[in-house]
C-alpha atoms as one frame of an Amber mdcrd trajectory, in Angstrom:
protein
  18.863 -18.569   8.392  16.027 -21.209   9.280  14.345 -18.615  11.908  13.879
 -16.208   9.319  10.605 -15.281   7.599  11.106 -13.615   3.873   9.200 -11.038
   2.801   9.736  -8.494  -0.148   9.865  -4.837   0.526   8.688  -2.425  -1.717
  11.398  -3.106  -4.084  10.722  -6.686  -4.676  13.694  -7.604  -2.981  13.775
 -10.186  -0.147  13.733  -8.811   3.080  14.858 -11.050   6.463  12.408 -10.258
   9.493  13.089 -12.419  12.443  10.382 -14.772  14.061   9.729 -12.946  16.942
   9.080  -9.450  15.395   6.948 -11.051  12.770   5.102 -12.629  15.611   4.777
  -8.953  17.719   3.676  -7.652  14.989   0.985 -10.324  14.495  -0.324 -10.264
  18.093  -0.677  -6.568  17.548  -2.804  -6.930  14.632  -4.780  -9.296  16.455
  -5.363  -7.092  18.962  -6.147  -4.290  17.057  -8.960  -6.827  15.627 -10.099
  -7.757  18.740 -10.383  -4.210  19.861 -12.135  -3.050  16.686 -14.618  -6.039
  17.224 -15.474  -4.949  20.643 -15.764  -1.378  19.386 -18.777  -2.638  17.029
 -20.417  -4.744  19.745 -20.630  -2.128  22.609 -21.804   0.064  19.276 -24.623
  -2.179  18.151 -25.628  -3.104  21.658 -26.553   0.629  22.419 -28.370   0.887
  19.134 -26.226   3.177  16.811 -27.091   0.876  13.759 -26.014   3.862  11.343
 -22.461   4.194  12.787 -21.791   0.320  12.574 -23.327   0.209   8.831 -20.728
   3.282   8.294 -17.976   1.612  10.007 -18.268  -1.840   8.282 -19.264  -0.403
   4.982 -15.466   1.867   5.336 -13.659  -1.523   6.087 -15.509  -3.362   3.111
 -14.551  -0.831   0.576 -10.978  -0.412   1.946 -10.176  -3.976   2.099 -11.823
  -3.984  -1.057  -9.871  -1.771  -3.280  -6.789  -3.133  -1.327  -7.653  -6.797
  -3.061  -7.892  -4.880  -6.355  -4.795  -2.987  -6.159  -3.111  -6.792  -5.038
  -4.732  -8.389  -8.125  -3.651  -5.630 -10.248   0.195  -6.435  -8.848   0.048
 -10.133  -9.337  -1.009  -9.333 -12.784   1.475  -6.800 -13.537   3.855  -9.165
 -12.035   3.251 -12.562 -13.893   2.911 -10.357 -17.392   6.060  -8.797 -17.133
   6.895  -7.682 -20.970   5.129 -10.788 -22.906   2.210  -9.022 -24.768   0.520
 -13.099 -24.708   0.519 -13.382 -21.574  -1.218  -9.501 -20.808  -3.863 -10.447
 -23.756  -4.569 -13.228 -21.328  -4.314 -11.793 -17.567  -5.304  -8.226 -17.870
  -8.923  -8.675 -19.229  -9.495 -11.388 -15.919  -7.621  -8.121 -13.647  -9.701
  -5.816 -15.079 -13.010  -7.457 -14.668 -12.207  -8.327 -11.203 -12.024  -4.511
 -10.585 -15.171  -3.816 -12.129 -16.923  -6.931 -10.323 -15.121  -5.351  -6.776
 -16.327  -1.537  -7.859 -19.902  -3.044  -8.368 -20.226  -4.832  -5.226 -18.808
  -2.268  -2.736 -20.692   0.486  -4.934 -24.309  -2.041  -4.068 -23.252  -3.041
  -0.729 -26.191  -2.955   1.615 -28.401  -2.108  -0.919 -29.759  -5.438  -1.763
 -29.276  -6.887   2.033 -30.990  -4.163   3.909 -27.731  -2.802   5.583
């Protein structure tokens, strides 16, 4: 059906969500946003610098580790069983996990936050 959006569930498989849910469900995460945005304004207008370093620090390594964990599927994914092709992609996967573990490990440290 044309007003469908695929997605896979967590068995690969395609799964049908209709437009409108898929929309709901992205006006709530904008909202959420929104609301998490205001959150760190009213916070750094009153001066609580540490809990908005804590806060954004939390979301950097969460979203962080998230990317890793995607990379690591996409990898996993595209190598299937060929040993050539993991000899090729899983050095670049790995890496970028280091690279991501490095820079949420030093975040704020060079920038002051």
């Amino acid at each position: 059906m044309a007003s469908d959006i695929v997605r896979r569930d967590g068995d690969g498989l395609p799964e049908r969500r209709p437009r409108r849910e898929a929309a709901r469900h992205s006006r709530q995460e904008r909202e959420l946003v929104h609301r998490h945005n205001l959150d760190i304004g009213q916070l750094m207008a009153t001066g609580k610098h540490e809990e908005v370093k804590a806060i954004l620090r939390k979301q950097f390594t969460e979203d962080g580790m998230q990317d890793v964990v995607d990379i690591a599927n996409l990898a996993r994914d595209l190598v299937g069983e060929d040993p050539f092709l993991a000899a090729l992609i899983v050095p670049i996967a790995q890496e970028y996990a280091r690279t991501t573990s490095r820079d949420i490990r030093d975040y704020g440290r060079r920038r002051g936050l």
